[in-house]
Amino acid sequence: MSISTVPATTPANLGQLVRDTLASTPVWDLHTHLFSPAFGTPLAGSAGRADPKGLMLWGIDELLTYHYLVAEVFRVVPSREFPYDDYWRMSLSEQADHIWKHLFVERTPVSEACRGVITTLAKLGFDPAEKDLAGYREWFAEQDPDKHVDRVMEVAGVSQITMTNDVFDDNERERWLADPSVASDSRFTPVLRFDPLVCDWKTAAANLHDWDYSVDTELTSNCLAEVRRFLDDWIERSQAVYCAVSLPPSFHYGGAEEMSDGSVVFREAVLPVLAERNLPMALMIGVTRGVNPRLRMAGDGMEKADVTSVARLCTDFPANRFLVTMLSRENQHELCIAGRKFDNLMPFGCWWFVNNPSLIEEITRMRMELLGTSFIPQHSDARVLEQIVYKWSHSREIIARVLTDKYTDLIAAGWPISEDDIVRDAKLLLSDNFSNFISQTRAPYLE
Ligand code: RAT
Ligand code: ZN
């Protein structure tokens, strides 16, 4: 037996090689709030078809009014000086001017969400030191939204954007009903989202009733059958590749705490439909909605949640597969350990309040040490198209750093790392772990 001790690559060029490989590996972004042009856009660009309630958000004013930045501007110009209502009464471009002035011109934009705008502008070819927004606005107004999607995806190195298709959002639902081919854009993958079914059953029941499902608030077997029919109809209509809910920190499955109607619906309608259709369920756990409602979308908070419930779900529903991300830093270790126990659990992404460089690095390092390359390190959660540029550029840098350190340790231990290894690992982390997880066949023993 010949034992090679000569690594295919040396630590001297390893870092650069890993960075370059990650940069050139296309990403399947598995959770965003982005939409294709067919869903309408409030910014017409050169296409000349503005739809004020359109769902595809793009351009400098949307970038600057991202809810992460709304929260930050109220720290600098507090509501006792500038009341919330005054902010919400302003037009989108006035809000953008306000945020630009206070967070970028009069302060140094060091926060992650601020730096994101700078990275994005620079990578799109602007000189971000330009402090006058007029030039940016002019440029975006000249873009054709459809071609702009291609350009932004290319700059971001993203090959596939997964949407969040919220069936309880009237604006969006009506677009699907009017034209089911609304989602035929192959760059965008649909995902069915239905938080109220699990988190607010009374509202969900009233809605389903209005939409001609024979449902009332009492969870009879007929009612649950109708919820299953509703899910079947919408999975069929949307061709979703998975279904998703975000859940509060109080979400429990199993044990004495868990008696809510929502959890009955989850257990007896949602999970059986998904098992039958062999579709994964994404659980995004830990958000407390409306901690400060005056901040609107920027006003959600978070708390630690219960990972034991995730483990119990994985045990009790072996025919279901779960994509899980958690909002609290404190839950990350426990989630990794659950990932080691259950092969129907896929930890994914650094979600929202943990999507900051220091925490992405800590979480990715820990996941790699505990799960090897068998996890999905990141998703963008982008709400504005161009955000995929910075979210992926920042995350790729960090994932590359962690991988390089792990390879360096392996090389030091005598294990050679080849360029092919790096290419394979980059593909697993940035797209294949997700595409393999959603396309897993059903285990024969579960039939
Ligand atoms: O990150 C965000 O933009 C949040 O507002 C939420 O959308 C969260 O990601 C969710 O999907 O509930
Ligand atoms: Zn999201």
Tab-separated table of C-alpha atoms and ligand atoms in Angstrom:
chain	number	residue	atom	x	y	z
A	1	MET	CA	0.000	0.000	0.000
A	2	SER	CA	1.427	3.386	-0.936
A	3	ILE	CA	0.789	6.186	1.500
A	4	SER	CA	0.833	9.700	0.043
A	5	THR	CA	1.886	12.443	2.397
A	6	VAL	CA	2.145	15.102	-0.300
A	7	PRO	CA	-0.915	17.315	-0.318
A	8	ALA	CA	-2.238	18.201	-3.791
A	9	THR	CA	-2.274	21.790	-2.701
A	10	THR	CA	-0.144	23.582	-0.173
A	11	PRO	CA	-1.356	25.878	2.574
A	12	ALA	CA	0.327	28.794	0.788
A	13	ASN	CA	-2.234	28.939	-2.000
A	14	LEU	CA	-4.997	27.046	-0.253
A	15	GLY	CA	-6.921	30.067	1.034
A	16	GLN	CA	-7.052	31.705	-2.379
A	17	LEU	CA	-8.026	28.450	-4.083
A	18	VAL	CA	-10.896	27.864	-1.661
A	19	ARG	CA	-12.105	31.472	-1.960
A	20	ASP	CA	-11.988	31.301	-5.773
A	21	THR	CA	-13.752	27.944	-5.860
A	22	LEU	CA	-16.546	29.138	-3.588
A	23	ALA	CA	-16.848	32.359	-5.582
A	24	SER	CA	-17.289	30.448	-8.835
A	25	THR	CA	-19.661	27.767	-7.494
A	26	PRO	CA	-23.298	28.626	-8.245
A	27	VAL	CA	-25.645	28.938	-5.286
A	28	TRP	CA	-29.156	27.591	-4.949
A	29	ASP	CA	-30.582	30.181	-2.557
A	30	LEU	CA	-33.127	28.109	-0.652
A	31	HIS	CA	-34.977	30.849	1.230
A	32	THR	CA	-35.670	34.349	-0.057
A	33	HIS	CA	-38.626	36.703	-0.273
A	34	LEU	CA	-37.837	37.539	-3.904
A	35	PHE	CA	-40.257	37.243	-6.797
A	36	SER	CA	-39.939	36.972	-10.548
A	37	PRO	CA	-41.017	39.910	-12.737
A	38	ALA	CA	-44.308	38.117	-13.511
A	39	PHE	CA	-45.473	38.960	-9.965
A	40	GLY	CA	-45.334	42.655	-10.891
A	41	THR	CA	-42.947	45.345	-9.750
A	42	PRO	CA	-43.532	48.832	-8.336
A	43	LEU	CA	-40.386	50.057	-10.132
A	44	ALA	CA	-41.045	49.786	-13.852
A	45	GLY	CA	-37.483	50.474	-15.000
A	46	SER	CA	-37.223	50.621	-18.774
A	47	ALA	CA	-40.061	48.088	-19.188
A	48	GLY	CA	-42.592	50.818	-18.434
A	49	ARG	CA	-45.089	48.681	-16.486
A	50	ALA	CA	-45.166	49.822	-12.860
A	51	ASP	CA	-47.450	47.811	-10.599
A	52	PRO	CA	-47.685	49.691	-7.272
A	53	LYS	CA	-48.552	46.493	-5.388
A	54	GLY	CA	-46.120	44.335	-7.391
A	55	LEU	CA	-44.079	41.844	-5.381
A	56	MET	CA	-40.727	42.009	-7.134
A	57	LEU	CA	-38.715	44.583	-5.168
A	58	TRP	CA	-35.505	46.020	-6.571
A	59	GLY	CA	-33.569	49.281	-6.851
A	60	ILE	CA	-31.800	51.709	-4.564
A	61	ASP	CA	-34.877	52.941	-2.661
A	62	GLU	CA	-35.927	49.384	-1.758
A	63	LEU	CA	-32.344	48.539	-0.765
A	64	LEU	CA	-32.199	51.498	1.601
A	65	THR	CA	-35.608	50.914	3.162
A	66	TYR	CA	-34.925	47.219	3.969
A	67	HIS	CA	-36.540	46.555	7.344
A	68	TYR	CA	-33.147	45.724	8.893
A	69	LEU	CA	-32.170	49.371	8.140
A	70	VAL	CA	-35.484	50.812	9.350
A	71	ALA	CA	-34.743	49.354	12.795
A	72	GLU	CA	-31.262	50.889	12.688
A	73	VAL	CA	-32.351	54.394	11.660
A	74	PHE	CA	-34.704	54.679	14.638
A	75	ARG	CA	-31.731	54.065	16.927
A	76	VAL	CA	-30.072	57.141	15.446
A	77	VAL	CA	-33.131	59.371	14.971
A	78	PRO	CA	-35.374	58.192	17.818
A	79	SER	CA	-39.141	58.269	17.571
A	80	ARG	CA	-39.456	61.044	20.164
A	81	GLU	CA	-37.679	63.312	17.667
A	82	PHE	CA	-39.159	61.796	14.549
A	83	PRO	CA	-42.395	59.894	15.277
A	84	TYR	CA	-42.977	56.493	13.694
A	85	ASP	CA	-46.068	57.765	11.883
A	86	ASP	CA	-44.088	60.568	10.261
A	87	TYR	CA	-41.669	57.992	8.907
A	88	TRP	CA	-44.443	55.746	7.555
A	89	ARG	CA	-46.220	58.742	5.961
A	90	MET	CA	-43.193	59.516	3.790
A	91	SER	CA	-42.879	58.233	0.233
A	92	LEU	CA	-40.453	55.365	-0.425
A	93	SER	CA	-37.802	57.727	-1.815
A	94	GLU	CA	-38.180	60.110	1.152
A	95	GLN	CA	-37.703	57.185	3.527
A	96	ALA	CA	-34.634	56.127	1.539
A	97	ASP	CA	-33.249	59.707	1.710
A	98	HIS	CA	-33.766	59.714	5.488
A	99	ILE	CA	-31.956	56.402	5.963
A	100	TRP	CA	-29.136	57.327	3.568
A	101	LYS	CA	-28.573	60.676	5.309
A	102	HIS	CA	-28.541	59.344	8.861
A	103	LEU	CA	-26.946	55.917	8.499
A	104	PHE	CA	-24.583	56.450	5.559
A	105	VAL	CA	-23.738	60.143	5.229
A	106	GLU	CA	-23.726	61.331	8.827
A	107	ARG	CA	-22.451	58.064	10.328
A	108	THR	CA	-20.094	55.342	9.239
A	109	PRO	CA	-22.113	52.426	7.752
A	110	VAL	CA	-20.386	49.675	9.755
A	111	SER	CA	-23.420	47.516	10.582
A	112	GLU	CA	-23.860	44.372	8.483
A	113	ALA	CA	-27.041	45.658	6.816
A	114	CYS	CA	-25.363	48.997	5.992
A	115	ARG	CA	-22.186	47.381	4.718
A	116	GLY	CA	-24.413	45.189	2.570
A	117	VAL	CA	-25.659	48.194	0.618
A	118	ILE	CA	-22.074	49.329	0.005
A	119	THR	CA	-20.907	45.877	-1.146
A	120	THR	CA	-23.925	45.613	-3.431
A	121	LEU	CA	-23.385	49.003	-5.064
A	122	ALA	CA	-19.675	48.337	-5.529
A	123	LYS	CA	-20.239	44.912	-7.092
A	124	LEU	CA	-22.847	46.348	-9.444
A	125	GLY	CA	-20.143	48.686	-10.716
A	126	PHE	CA	-20.890	51.921	-8.834
A	127	ASP	CA	-18.481	53.994	-6.814
A	128	PRO	CA	-20.277	53.718	-3.470
A	129	ALA	CA	-18.431	56.770	-2.222
A	130	GLU	CA	-20.876	58.757	-4.378
A	131	LYS	CA	-23.167	60.322	-1.788
A	132	ASP	CA	-25.837	61.672	-4.129
A	133	LEU	CA	-28.646	59.160	-4.613
A	134	ALA	CA	-29.815	60.777	-7.886
A	135	GLY	CA	-27.256	58.911	-10.022
A	136	TYR	CA	-28.199	55.524	-8.550
A	137	ARG	CA	-31.899	56.223	-9.068
A	138	GLU	CA	-31.306	57.203	-12.653
A	139	TRP	CA	-29.372	54.010	-13.375
A	140	PHE	CA	-31.977	51.700	-11.862
A	141	ALA	CA	-34.761	53.527	-13.742
A	142	GLU	CA	-32.999	52.612	-16.993
A	143	GLN	CA	-32.873	48.843	-16.312
A	144	ASP	CA	-35.261	46.309	-17.745
A	145	PRO	CA	-36.420	44.259	-14.697
A	146	ASP	CA	-36.223	40.930	-16.495
A	147	LYS	CA	-32.694	41.438	-17.821
A	148	HIS	CA	-31.714	42.973	-14.500
A	149	VAL	CA	-32.620	39.696	-12.750
A	150	ASP	CA	-30.139	37.869	-15.002
A	151	ARG	CA	-27.425	40.430	-14.392
A	152	VAL	CA	-27.883	40.466	-10.611
A	153	MET	CA	-27.940	36.657	-10.420
A	154	GLU	CA	-24.743	36.544	-12.435
A	155	VAL	CA	-22.977	39.117	-10.263
A	156	ALA	CA	-24.182	37.301	-7.122
A	157	GLY	CA	-23.242	33.845	-8.464
A	158	VAL	CA	-26.755	32.584	-7.754
A	159	SER	CA	-28.243	30.082	-10.198
A	160	GLN	CA	-31.596	29.476	-8.511
A	161	ILE	CA	-33.742	31.716	-6.309
A	162	THR	CA	-36.318	30.093	-4.041
A	163	MET	CA	-39.377	32.245	-3.370
A	164	THR	CA	-41.637	32.360	-0.316
A	165	ASN	CA	-45.162	32.026	-1.680
A	166	ASP	CA	-47.495	33.016	1.112
A	167	VAL	CA	-50.927	31.592	0.425
A	168	PHE	CA	-52.421	33.793	3.169
A	169	ASP	CA	-51.246	36.998	1.488
A	170	ASP	CA	-54.253	38.286	-0.487
A	171	ASN	CA	-52.163	40.239	-2.958
A	172	GLU	CA	-50.063	37.203	-3.813
A	173	ARG	CA	-52.869	34.636	-3.712
A	174	GLU	CA	-54.925	36.621	-6.199
A	175	ARG	CA	-52.019	36.682	-8.626
A	176	TRP	CA	-51.752	32.867	-8.482
A	177	LEU	CA	-55.501	32.453	-8.961
A	178	ALA	CA	-55.579	34.892	-11.872
A	179	ASP	CA	-52.720	33.173	-13.662
A	180	PRO	CA	-51.187	29.947	-12.331
A	181	SER	CA	-48.363	30.291	-14.870
A	182	VAL	CA	-47.178	33.320	-12.859
A	183	ALA	CA	-44.418	31.058	-11.499
A	184	SER	CA	-43.193	29.634	-14.781
A	185	ASP	CA	-39.926	31.600	-14.634
A	186	SER	CA	-37.309	28.849	-14.321
A	187	ARG	CA	-34.943	31.121	-12.346
A	188	PHE	CA	-37.402	31.164	-9.427
A	189	THR	CA	-38.495	28.083	-7.455
A	190	PRO	CA	-41.823	28.172	-5.565
A	191	VAL	CA	-42.247	27.310	-1.888
A	192	LEU	CA	-45.622	27.253	-0.159
A	193	ARG	CA	-45.766	29.220	3.084
A	194	PHE	CA	-48.727	29.092	5.483
A	195	ASP	CA	-47.830	30.424	8.962
A	196	PRO	CA	-51.448	31.061	10.098
A	197	LEU	CA	-52.380	27.377	9.711
A	198	VAL	CA	-49.989	26.518	12.515
A	199	CYS	CA	-49.679	29.800	14.443
A	200	ASP	CA	-53.161	31.362	14.210
A	201	TRP	CA	-55.728	28.665	13.521
A	202	LYS	CA	-58.797	30.932	14.086
A	203	THR	CA	-57.721	33.314	11.329
A	204	ALA	CA	-56.670	30.461	9.060
A	205	ALA	CA	-60.010	28.676	9.574
A	206	ALA	CA	-61.983	31.828	8.724
A	207	ASN	CA	-59.912	32.261	5.571
A	208	LEU	CA	-60.291	28.660	4.421
A	209	HIS	CA	-64.024	28.932	5.009
A	210	ASP	CA	-64.157	32.058	2.805
A	211	TRP	CA	-62.192	30.192	0.142
A	212	ASP	CA	-64.859	27.455	-0.008
A	213	TYR	CA	-63.281	24.797	2.147
A	214	SER	CA	-65.719	23.287	4.567
A	215	VAL	CA	-63.794	24.335	7.656
A	216	ASP	CA	-64.791	25.839	10.962
A	217	THR	CA	-62.778	26.398	14.083
A	218	GLU	CA	-63.635	22.990	15.552
A	219	LEU	CA	-61.084	20.447	14.411
A	220	THR	CA	-63.320	17.567	13.388
A	221	SER	CA	-62.029	14.842	11.082
A	222	ASN	CA	-63.958	16.433	8.220
A	223	CYS	CA	-62.337	19.783	8.943
A	224	LEU	CA	-58.845	18.239	8.931
A	225	ALA	CA	-59.636	16.487	5.650
A	226	GLU	CA	-60.582	19.860	4.196
A	227	VAL	CA	-57.301	21.396	5.395
A	228	ARG	CA	-55.503	18.555	3.643
A	229	ARG	CA	-57.501	19.253	0.467
A	230	PHE	CA	-56.545	22.945	0.707
A	231	LEU	CA	-52.856	22.046	1.015
A	232	ASP	CA	-53.068	19.574	-1.851
A	233	ASP	CA	-54.702	22.185	-4.078
A	234	TRP	CA	-52.034	24.784	-3.361
A	235	ILE	CA	-49.077	22.428	-3.598
A	236	GLU	CA	-50.446	21.372	-6.986
A	237	ARG	CA	-51.047	24.955	-8.083
A	238	SER	CA	-47.691	26.287	-6.910
A	239	GLN	CA	-45.572	23.199	-7.636
A	240	ALA	CA	-43.761	24.003	-4.391
A	241	VAL	CA	-40.499	22.135	-3.774
A	242	TYR	CA	-41.076	22.307	-0.019
A	243	CYS	CA	-43.500	23.943	2.404
A	244	ALA	CA	-42.582	26.368	5.170
A	245	VAL	CA	-43.701	28.081	8.348
A	246	SER	CA	-41.947	30.385	10.754
A	247	LEU	CA	-42.746	29.655	14.364
A	248	PRO	CA	-42.637	31.470	17.708
A	249	PRO	CA	-40.211	30.504	20.500
A	250	SER	CA	-43.182	28.933	22.282
A	251	PHE	CA	-43.603	26.295	19.560
A	252	HIS	CA	-43.771	22.882	21.189
A	253	TYR	CA	-44.416	19.447	19.838
A	254	GLY	CA	-45.042	16.652	22.300
A	255	GLY	CA	-45.107	17.018	26.042
A	256	ALA	CA	-47.694	18.762	28.209
A	257	GLU	CA	-47.274	22.289	26.796
A	258	GLU	CA	-48.399	21.357	23.343
A	259	MET	CA	-52.176	21.360	23.050
A	260	SER	CA	-52.870	24.145	20.559
A	261	ASP	CA	-55.190	23.796	17.571
A	262	GLY	CA	-52.285	24.800	15.330
A	263	SER	CA	-50.240	21.824	16.441
A	264	VAL	CA	-53.157	19.465	15.760
A	265	VAL	CA	-53.398	20.919	12.248
A	266	PHE	CA	-49.648	20.561	11.855
A	267	ARG	CA	-49.650	16.922	12.976
A	268	GLU	CA	-52.818	15.739	11.356
A	269	ALA	CA	-53.037	17.751	8.168
A	270	VAL	CA	-49.715	19.364	7.220
A	271	LEU	CA	-47.291	16.532	7.948
A	272	PRO	CA	-49.436	13.748	6.432
A	273	VAL	CA	-49.878	15.718	3.178
A	274	LEU	CA	-46.155	16.383	2.946
A	275	ALA	CA	-45.276	12.751	3.741
A	276	GLU	CA	-47.703	11.584	1.089
A	277	ARG	CA	-46.144	13.970	-1.447
A	278	ASN	CA	-42.613	13.294	-0.218
A	279	LEU	CA	-41.977	17.035	0.262
A	280	PRO	CA	-39.812	18.493	3.051
A	281	MET	CA	-41.184	20.901	5.646
A	282	ALA	CA	-39.110	23.949	6.579
A	283	LEU	CA	-39.396	25.145	10.170
A	284	MET	CA	-37.962	28.563	10.986
A	285	ILE	CA	-38.157	28.768	14.735
A	286	GLY	CA	-37.778	31.534	17.285
A	287	VAL	CA	-39.466	34.716	16.044
A	288	THR	CA	-41.654	36.827	18.341
A	289	ARG	CA	-43.778	38.890	15.991
A	290	GLY	CA	-44.529	42.537	16.728
A	291	VAL	CA	-42.353	43.179	19.784
A	292	ASN	CA	-42.568	46.812	18.679
A	293	PRO	CA	-45.477	46.973	16.228
A	294	ARG	CA	-44.818	50.656	15.478
A	295	LEU	CA	-41.754	49.529	13.571
A	296	ARG	CA	-43.995	47.305	11.420
A	297	MET	CA	-41.905	44.603	9.730
A	298	ALA	CA	-38.803	45.845	11.542
A	299	GLY	CA	-40.499	45.308	14.904
A	300	ASP	CA	-40.165	41.520	15.272
A	301	GLY	CA	-37.977	40.088	18.025
A	302	MET	CA	-36.740	36.694	19.091
A	303	GLU	CA	-36.184	34.321	21.965
A	304	LYS	CA	-34.662	30.939	22.568
A	305	ALA	CA	-36.865	28.085	21.384
A	306	ASP	CA	-37.265	24.398	22.097
A	307	VAL	CA	-35.020	22.054	20.093
A	308	THR	CA	-36.405	19.018	21.908
A	309	SER	CA	-39.596	19.517	19.919
A	310	VAL	CA	-37.633	19.325	16.673
A	311	ALA	CA	-36.044	16.059	17.783
A	312	ARG	CA	-39.439	14.640	18.758
A	313	LEU	CA	-40.905	15.577	15.380
A	314	CYS	CA	-38.026	13.845	13.614
A	315	THR	CA	-38.628	10.721	15.711
A	316	ASP	CA	-42.396	10.603	15.429
A	317	PHE	CA	-42.579	11.471	11.713
A	318	PRO	CA	-39.850	9.412	10.017
A	319	ALA	CA	-41.639	9.729	6.669
A	320	ASN	CA	-41.245	13.524	6.842
A	321	ARG	CA	-38.076	15.499	6.202
A	322	PHE	CA	-37.414	18.765	8.029
A	323	LEU	CA	-35.328	21.739	6.969
A	324	VAL	CA	-34.727	23.669	10.184
A	325	THR	CA	-33.213	27.047	11.007
A	326	MET	CA	-33.317	28.778	14.380
A	327	LEU	CA	-33.114	32.432	15.267
A	328	SER	CA	-31.375	32.322	18.587
A	329	ARG	CA	-27.621	31.860	18.865
A	330	GLU	CA	-28.237	29.751	21.968
A	331	ASN	CA	-30.194	27.138	19.978
A	332	GLN	CA	-27.516	26.487	17.371
A	333	HIS	CA	-25.452	23.900	19.230
A	334	GLU	CA	-28.450	21.844	20.255
A	335	LEU	CA	-29.769	21.932	16.682
A	336	CYS	CA	-26.431	20.599	15.402
A	337	ILE	CA	-26.593	17.717	17.842
A	338	ALA	CA	-30.154	16.947	16.767
A	339	GLY	CA	-28.788	16.925	13.201
A	340	ARG	CA	-26.336	14.193	14.218
A	341	LYS	CA	-29.219	12.045	15.518
A	342	PHE	CA	-31.756	12.396	12.729
A	343	ASP	CA	-31.068	11.992	9.040
A	344	ASN	CA	-34.487	13.490	8.248
A	345	LEU	CA	-33.288	16.807	9.741
A	346	MET	CA	-31.315	19.304	7.675
A	347	PRO	CA	-30.038	22.346	9.579
A	348	PHE	CA	-29.908	25.328	7.232
A	349	GLY	CA	-28.853	28.962	7.056
A	350	CYS	CA	-27.946	31.649	9.534
A	351	TRP	CA	-31.311	33.259	9.853
A	352	TRP	CA	-32.000	37.009	10.182
A	353	PHE	CA	-30.565	37.989	13.622
A	354	VAL	CA	-27.726	35.454	13.322
A	355	ASN	CA	-26.933	36.488	9.745
A	356	ASN	CA	-23.942	38.591	10.846
A	357	PRO	CA	-20.314	37.782	10.060
A	358	SER	CA	-19.235	36.923	13.609
A	359	LEU	CA	-22.186	34.596	14.162
A	360	ILE	CA	-22.098	33.078	10.676
A	361	GLU	CA	-18.478	32.177	11.293
A	362	GLU	CA	-19.134	30.681	14.718
A	363	ILE	CA	-22.173	28.707	13.543
A	364	THR	CA	-20.555	27.466	10.322
A	365	ARG	CA	-17.415	26.370	12.168
A	366	MET	CA	-19.466	24.486	14.738
A	367	ARG	CA	-21.680	22.848	12.105
A	368	MET	CA	-18.666	21.718	10.101
A	369	GLU	CA	-17.007	20.266	13.185
A	370	LEU	CA	-20.171	18.357	14.117
A	371	LEU	CA	-21.751	17.588	10.753
A	372	GLY	CA	-18.888	17.589	8.266
A	373	THR	CA	-20.187	18.946	4.980
A	374	SER	CA	-23.706	17.546	5.456
A	375	PHE	CA	-25.555	20.820	6.223
A	376	ILE	CA	-26.699	23.908	4.324
A	377	PRO	CA	-24.607	26.797	5.597
A	378	GLN	CA	-26.602	29.711	4.329
A	379	HIS	CA	-29.641	31.227	2.647
A	380	SER	CA	-30.006	34.918	1.836
A	381	ASP	CA	-33.510	35.821	3.075
A	382	ALA	CA	-33.228	38.632	0.515
A	383	ARG	CA	-36.322	40.781	0.103
A	384	VAL	CA	-34.803	43.118	-2.474
A	385	LEU	CA	-33.279	41.491	-5.546
A	386	GLU	CA	-29.831	43.099	-5.371
A	387	GLN	CA	-29.368	41.957	-1.755
A	388	ILE	CA	-28.332	38.520	-3.021
A	389	VAL	CA	-25.116	40.217	-4.175
A	390	TYR	CA	-23.933	41.183	-0.704
A	391	LYS	CA	-25.504	38.385	1.283
A	392	TRP	CA	-23.702	35.769	-0.806
A	393	SER	CA	-20.471	37.666	-1.182
A	394	HIS	CA	-20.179	38.156	2.590
A	395	SER	CA	-21.193	34.579	3.401
A	396	ARG	CA	-18.960	32.959	0.775
A	397	GLU	CA	-15.946	34.745	2.300
A	398	ILE	CA	-16.757	33.331	5.718
A	399	ILE	CA	-17.528	29.803	4.531
A	400	ALA	CA	-14.213	29.878	2.612
A	401	ARG	CA	-12.358	30.926	5.754
A	402	VAL	CA	-13.851	28.092	7.791
A	403	LEU	CA	-13.227	25.493	5.057
A	404	THR	CA	-9.637	26.662	4.642
A	405	ASP	CA	-8.982	26.229	8.355
A	406	LYS	CA	-10.473	22.736	8.317
A	407	TYR	CA	-8.434	21.745	5.242
A	408	THR	CA	-5.295	23.167	6.847
A	409	ASP	CA	-5.857	21.014	9.914
A	410	LEU	CA	-6.394	17.946	7.725
A	411	ILE	CA	-3.266	18.614	5.675
A	412	ALA	CA	-1.304	18.999	8.900
A	413	ALA	CA	-2.671	15.620	9.984
A	414	GLY	CA	-1.437	14.087	6.724
A	415	TRP	CA	-4.595	14.038	4.584
A	416	PRO	CA	-4.102	15.473	1.091
A	417	ILE	CA	-6.677	17.891	-0.236
A	418	SER	CA	-7.090	18.083	-3.997
A	419	GLU	CA	-8.766	20.745	-6.118
A	420	ASP	CA	-11.476	18.204	-6.927
A	421	ASP	CA	-12.186	17.810	-3.209
A	422	ILE	CA	-12.635	21.564	-2.874
A	423	VAL	CA	-14.940	21.740	-5.904
A	424	ARG	CA	-17.055	18.850	-4.575
A	425	ASP	CA	-17.331	20.357	-1.076
A	426	ALA	CA	-18.229	23.808	-2.424
A	427	LYS	CA	-21.007	22.284	-4.542
A	428	LEU	CA	-22.372	20.316	-1.606
A	429	LEU	CA	-22.461	23.369	0.631
A	430	LEU	CA	-23.823	25.875	-1.885
A	431	SER	CA	-26.370	23.772	-3.750
A	432	ASP	CA	-26.181	19.975	-3.764
A	433	ASN	CA	-27.055	19.382	-0.113
A	434	PHE	CA	-30.286	21.261	-0.743
A	435	SER	CA	-31.135	19.743	-4.114
A	436	ASN	CA	-30.334	16.246	-2.828
A	437	PHE	CA	-32.464	16.761	0.292
A	438	ILE	CA	-35.552	17.913	-1.613
A	439	SER	CA	-35.250	15.108	-4.147
A	440	GLN	CA	-34.626	12.206	-1.736
A	441	THR	CA	-36.729	9.183	-2.553
A	442	ARG	CA	-39.026	7.744	0.047
A	443	ALA	CA	-37.465	4.936	2.060
A	444	PRO	CA	-39.160	1.622	1.105
A	445	TYR	CA	-39.755	0.736	4.768
A	446	LEU	CA	-41.918	3.881	5.090
A	447	GLU	CA	-44.302	2.880	2.267
B	1	RAT	O1	-35.423	38.023	7.478
B	1	RAT	C1	-36.489	38.578	7.265
B	1	RAT	O2	-36.644	39.387	6.341
B	1	RAT	C2	-37.645	38.342	8.193
B	1	RAT	O3	-38.493	39.408	8.096
B	1	RAT	C3	-38.548	37.197	7.907
B	1	RAT	O4	-38.939	37.247	6.578
B	1	RAT	C4	-38.150	35.830	8.093
B	1	RAT	O5	-37.033	35.504	7.340
B	1	RAT	C5	-39.287	34.902	7.717
B	1	RAT	O6	-39.238	34.288	6.645
B	1	RAT	O7	-40.236	34.814	8.510
B	2	ZN	ZN	-37.528	34.871	5.538
